[in-house]
Coordinates of C-alpha atoms in Angstrom, one line a residue:
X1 CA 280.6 192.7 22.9
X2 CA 277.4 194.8 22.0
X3 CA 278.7 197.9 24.4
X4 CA 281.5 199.2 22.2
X5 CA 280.9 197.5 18.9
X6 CA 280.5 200.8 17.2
X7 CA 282.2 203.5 19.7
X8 CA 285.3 203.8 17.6
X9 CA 282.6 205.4 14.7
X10 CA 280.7 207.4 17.1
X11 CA 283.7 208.8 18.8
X12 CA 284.9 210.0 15.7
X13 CA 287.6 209.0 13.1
X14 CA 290.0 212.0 13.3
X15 CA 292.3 210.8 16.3
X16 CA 291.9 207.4 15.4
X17 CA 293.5 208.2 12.0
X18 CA 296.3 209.8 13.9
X19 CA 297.1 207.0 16.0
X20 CA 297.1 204.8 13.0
X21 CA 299.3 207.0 10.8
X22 CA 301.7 207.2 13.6
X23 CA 301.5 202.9 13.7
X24 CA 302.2 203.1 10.3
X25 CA 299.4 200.7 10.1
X26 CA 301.3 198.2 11.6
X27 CA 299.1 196.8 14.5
X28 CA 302.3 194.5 16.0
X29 CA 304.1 197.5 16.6
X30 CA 303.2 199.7 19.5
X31 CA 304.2 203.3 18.8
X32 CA 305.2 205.9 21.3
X33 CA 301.8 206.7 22.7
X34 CA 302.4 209.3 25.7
X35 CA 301.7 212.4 23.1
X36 CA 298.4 211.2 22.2
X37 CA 295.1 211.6 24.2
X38 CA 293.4 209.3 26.4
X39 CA 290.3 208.7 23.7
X40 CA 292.9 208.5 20.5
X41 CA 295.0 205.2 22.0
X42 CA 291.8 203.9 23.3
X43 CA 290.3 204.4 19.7
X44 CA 293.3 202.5 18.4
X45 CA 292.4 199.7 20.9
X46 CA 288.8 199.3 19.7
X47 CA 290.2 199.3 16.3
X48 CA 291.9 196.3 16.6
X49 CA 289.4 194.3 18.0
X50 CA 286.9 195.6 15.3
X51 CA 288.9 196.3 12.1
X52 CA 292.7 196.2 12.6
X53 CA 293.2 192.2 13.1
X54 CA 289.8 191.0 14.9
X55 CA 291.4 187.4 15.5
X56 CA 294.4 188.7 18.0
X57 CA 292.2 190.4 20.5
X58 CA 296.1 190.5 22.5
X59 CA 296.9 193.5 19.8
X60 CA 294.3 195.5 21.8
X61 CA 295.0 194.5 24.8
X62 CA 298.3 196.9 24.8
X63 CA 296.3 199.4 24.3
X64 CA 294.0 199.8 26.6
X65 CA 296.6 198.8 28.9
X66 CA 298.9 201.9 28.0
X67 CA 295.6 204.0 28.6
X68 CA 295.6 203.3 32.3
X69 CA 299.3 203.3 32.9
X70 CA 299.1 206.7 31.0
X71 CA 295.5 208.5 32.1
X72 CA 295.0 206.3 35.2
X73 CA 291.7 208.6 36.5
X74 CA 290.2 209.4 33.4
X75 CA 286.9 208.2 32.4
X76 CA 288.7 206.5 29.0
X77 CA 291.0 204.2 32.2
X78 CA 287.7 203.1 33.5
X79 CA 286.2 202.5 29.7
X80 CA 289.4 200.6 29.1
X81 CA 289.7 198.4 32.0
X82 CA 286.2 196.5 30.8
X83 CA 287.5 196.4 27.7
X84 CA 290.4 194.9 28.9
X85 CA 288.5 192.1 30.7
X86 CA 286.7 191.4 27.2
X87 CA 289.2 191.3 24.7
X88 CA 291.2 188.9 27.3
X89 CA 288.0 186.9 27.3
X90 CA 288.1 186.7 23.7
X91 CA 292.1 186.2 23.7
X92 CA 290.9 182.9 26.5
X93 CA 293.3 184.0 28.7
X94 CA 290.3 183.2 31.3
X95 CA 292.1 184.2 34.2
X96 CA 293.4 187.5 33.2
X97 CA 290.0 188.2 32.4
X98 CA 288.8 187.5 35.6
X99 CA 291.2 189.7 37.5
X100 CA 290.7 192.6 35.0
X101 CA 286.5 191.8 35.7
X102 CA 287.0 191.9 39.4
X103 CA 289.2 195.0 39.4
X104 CA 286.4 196.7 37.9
X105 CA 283.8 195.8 40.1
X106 CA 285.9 196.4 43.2
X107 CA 287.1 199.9 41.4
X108 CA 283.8 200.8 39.9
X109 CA 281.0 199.0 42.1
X110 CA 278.4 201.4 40.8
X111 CA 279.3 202.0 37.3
X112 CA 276.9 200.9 34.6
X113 CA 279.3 198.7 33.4
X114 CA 279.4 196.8 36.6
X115 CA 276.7 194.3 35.1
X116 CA 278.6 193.7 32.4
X117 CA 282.1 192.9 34.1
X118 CA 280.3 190.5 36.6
X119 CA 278.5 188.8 33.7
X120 CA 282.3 188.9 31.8
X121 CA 283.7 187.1 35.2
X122 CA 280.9 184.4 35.5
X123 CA 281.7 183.9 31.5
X124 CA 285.4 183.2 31.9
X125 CA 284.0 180.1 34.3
X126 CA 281.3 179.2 32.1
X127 CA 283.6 179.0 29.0
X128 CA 286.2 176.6 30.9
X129 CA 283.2 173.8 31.9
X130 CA 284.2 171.5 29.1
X131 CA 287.7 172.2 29.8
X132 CA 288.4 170.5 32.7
X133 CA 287.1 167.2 32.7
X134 CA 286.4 165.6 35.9
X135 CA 287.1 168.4 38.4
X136 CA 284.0 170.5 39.0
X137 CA 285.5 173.5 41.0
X138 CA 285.3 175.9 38.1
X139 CA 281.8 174.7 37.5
X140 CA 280.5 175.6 40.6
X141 CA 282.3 178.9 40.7
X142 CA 280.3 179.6 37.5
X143 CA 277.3 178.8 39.3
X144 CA 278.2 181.4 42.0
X145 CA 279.2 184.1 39.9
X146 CA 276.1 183.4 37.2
X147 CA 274.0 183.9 40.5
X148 CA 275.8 187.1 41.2
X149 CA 274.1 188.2 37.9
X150 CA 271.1 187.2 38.6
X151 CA 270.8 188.3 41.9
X152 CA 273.0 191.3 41.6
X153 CA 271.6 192.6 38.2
X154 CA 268.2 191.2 37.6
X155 CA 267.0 194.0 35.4
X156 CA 270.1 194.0 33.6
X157 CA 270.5 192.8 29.7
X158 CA 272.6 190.2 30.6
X159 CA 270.0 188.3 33.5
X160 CA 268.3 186.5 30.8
X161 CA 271.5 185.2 29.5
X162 CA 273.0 184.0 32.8
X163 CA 269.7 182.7 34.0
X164 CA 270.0 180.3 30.6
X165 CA 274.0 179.6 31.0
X166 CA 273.3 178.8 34.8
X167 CA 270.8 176.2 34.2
X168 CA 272.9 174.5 31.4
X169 CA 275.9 174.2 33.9
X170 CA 273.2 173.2 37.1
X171 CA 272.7 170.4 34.2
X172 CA 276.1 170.1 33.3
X173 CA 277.0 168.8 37.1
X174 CA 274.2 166.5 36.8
X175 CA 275.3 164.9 33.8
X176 CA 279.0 164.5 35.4
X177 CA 277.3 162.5 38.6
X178 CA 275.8 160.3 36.0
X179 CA 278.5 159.7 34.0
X180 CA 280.8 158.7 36.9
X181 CA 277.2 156.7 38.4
X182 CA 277.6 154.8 35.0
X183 CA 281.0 153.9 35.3
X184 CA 280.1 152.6 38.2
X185 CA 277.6 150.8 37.6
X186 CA 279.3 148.8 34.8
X187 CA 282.0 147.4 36.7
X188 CA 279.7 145.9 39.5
X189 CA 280.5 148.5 42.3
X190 CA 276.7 149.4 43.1
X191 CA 277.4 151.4 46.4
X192 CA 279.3 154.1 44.2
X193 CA 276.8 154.0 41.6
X194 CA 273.7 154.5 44.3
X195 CA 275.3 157.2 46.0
X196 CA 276.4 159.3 42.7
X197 CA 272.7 158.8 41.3
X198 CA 271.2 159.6 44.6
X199 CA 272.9 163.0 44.3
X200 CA 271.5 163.8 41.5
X201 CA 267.6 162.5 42.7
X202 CA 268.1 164.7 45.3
X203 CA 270.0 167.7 44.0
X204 CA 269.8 168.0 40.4
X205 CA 265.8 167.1 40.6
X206 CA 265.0 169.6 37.8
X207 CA 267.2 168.7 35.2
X208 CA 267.0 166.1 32.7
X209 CA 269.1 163.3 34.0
X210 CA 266.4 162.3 37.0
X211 CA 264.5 160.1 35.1
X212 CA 267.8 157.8 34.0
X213 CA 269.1 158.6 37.6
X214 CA 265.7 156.9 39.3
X215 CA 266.2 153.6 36.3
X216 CA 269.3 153.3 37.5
X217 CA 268.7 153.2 41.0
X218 CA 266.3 150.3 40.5
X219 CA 269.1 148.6 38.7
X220 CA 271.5 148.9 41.1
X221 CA 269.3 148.4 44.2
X222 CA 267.7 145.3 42.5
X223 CA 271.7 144.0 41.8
X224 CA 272.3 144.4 45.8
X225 CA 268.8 142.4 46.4
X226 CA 267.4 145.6 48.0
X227 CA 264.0 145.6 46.5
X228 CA 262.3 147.6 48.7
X229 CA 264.4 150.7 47.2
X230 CA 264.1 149.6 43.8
X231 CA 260.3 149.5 43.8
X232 CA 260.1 152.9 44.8
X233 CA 262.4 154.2 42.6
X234 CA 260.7 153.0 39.9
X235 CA 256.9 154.7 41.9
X236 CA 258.9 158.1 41.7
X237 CA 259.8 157.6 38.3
X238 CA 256.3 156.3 37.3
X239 CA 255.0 159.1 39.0
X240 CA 256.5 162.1 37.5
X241 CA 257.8 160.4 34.0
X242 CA 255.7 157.5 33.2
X243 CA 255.9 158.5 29.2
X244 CA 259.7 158.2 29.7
X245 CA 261.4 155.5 28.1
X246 CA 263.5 155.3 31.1
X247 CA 260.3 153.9 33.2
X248 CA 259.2 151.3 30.6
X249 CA 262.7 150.4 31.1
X250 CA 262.5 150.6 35.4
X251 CA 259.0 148.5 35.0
X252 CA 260.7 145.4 32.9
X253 CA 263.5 145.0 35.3
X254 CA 261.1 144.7 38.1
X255 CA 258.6 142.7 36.8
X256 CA 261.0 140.3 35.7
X257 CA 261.9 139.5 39.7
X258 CA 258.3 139.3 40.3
X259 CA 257.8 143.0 42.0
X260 CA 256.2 146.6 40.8
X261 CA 256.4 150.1 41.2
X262 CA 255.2 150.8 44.6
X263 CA 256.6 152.9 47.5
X264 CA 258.1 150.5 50.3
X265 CA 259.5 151.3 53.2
X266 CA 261.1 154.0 55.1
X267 CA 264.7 154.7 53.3
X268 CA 265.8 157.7 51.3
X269 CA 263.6 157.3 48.3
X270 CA 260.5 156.7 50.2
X271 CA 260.6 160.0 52.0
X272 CA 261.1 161.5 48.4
X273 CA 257.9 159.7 47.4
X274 CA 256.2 161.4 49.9
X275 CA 257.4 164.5 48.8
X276 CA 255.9 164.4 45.1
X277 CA 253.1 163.2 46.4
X278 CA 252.6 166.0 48.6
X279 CA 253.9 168.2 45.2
X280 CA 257.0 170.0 47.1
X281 CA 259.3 168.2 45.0
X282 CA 260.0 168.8 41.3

């Protein structure tokens, strides 16, 4: 969190020491805090995310939360809300971040913070992808909120960031269609392989399972005796990634029933022939 990093310094030490006496340094124990100021219990807050115990972001948590319940319309409520959102981030209590995120934004829609607690909500998807195995829903809703961003905040310091985590979970999907295509494919069930890899021919174009997705096509097509599909599979892939192992691999599994890489017919793949051919696709 570059935003506050260093506001507890620049703020200035006196109340901070006051609010730290009065904890007897004991961060576990929250003291009375309704006779100190907005900006002193927010200043023990950033202390313990910085200095106090950086590893329990939950010790600051109480902190910022007693600033709202205490100065609900200051400008320190507002400061702590966001911080809220992050150090629950931190804490991975993903969810709680994500309501404390939105609350700000619905709150504050034109703060200069806003940026930063939709780029803290698309993160408490993002950092959940590997989490939750086969089910895809919180990917997506990464996606959407990553695009918020993007769309939202291009000029923002955090656009280039979410432009990069977007396209690592656009791949992320992709590499889930293949993995279940794969699965698949192994046990014989070619229908279910085709249509997984299809998806990703024809949705996840630009990432970097297409080339694997098109070599497995002509595997599987060339299993079901539809070589008409399988030969233009493998023109696709010859097209756009002839130096990829992938379509030396495509090239020996047709030449061995006597075909080649050539666009045939009228199905699904040739109409996306046409379309790299024509350069709107890719």
């Amino acid at each position: 969190m570059g935003r506050g990093k260093t506001a507890a310094a620049k703020l200035g030490a006196l109340g901070l020491v006051t609010v730290l006496a009065a904890c007897g340094g004991n961060s576990k124990a929250t003291p009375n805090l309704e006779n100190f100021t907005a900006q002193q219990i927010y200043e023990r807050g950033e202390y313990e995310l910085e200095v106090g115990n950086p590893r329990r972001p939950a010790d600051a948590l109480k902190y910022f939360s007693e600033v709202e319940r205490l100065y609900p319309y200051s400008q320190w409520a507002k400061r702590a809300l966001i911080m809220e959102a992050y150090a629950q981030h931190r804490a991975k209590k993903y969810e709680e971040a994500r309501a404390s995120a939105q609350r700000f934004l619905d709150t504050y829609p034109g703060d200069e913070d806003a940026a930063y607690a939709q780029y803290l909500l698309a993160l408490s998807y993002y950092d959940q992808i590997d989490e939750v195995g086969r089910d895809q829903g919180l990917t997506y809703q990464a996606l959407q909120s990553l695009r918020d961003v993007i769309e939202k905040y291009p000029n923002s310091e955090y656009a280039q960031s979410a432009i990069l985590k977007f396209d690592l979970a656009f791949d992320h999907l992709a590499g889930k269609e293949m993995e279940i295509g794969r699965y698949y494919l192994k046990r014989g069930n070619y229908t279910a392989a085709i249509n997984r890899f299809r998806v990703v021919v024809e949705q996840f174009q630009t990432t970097a399972h297409t080339p694997e997705a098109l070599e497995r096509l002509v595997e599987a097509y060339l299993a079901l005796g539809i070589n008409d599909q399988a030969q233009t599979a493998g023109a696709i892939l010859g097209h756009n990634f002839q130096s990829s192992p992938f379509y030396q691999d495509a090239y020996n599994l047709l030449e061995k029933k006597g075909l080649k890489p050539e666009a045939k017919g009228d199905g699904w793949l040739a109409k996306v022939y046409r379309q790299v051919i024509k350069g709107e696709w890719l």
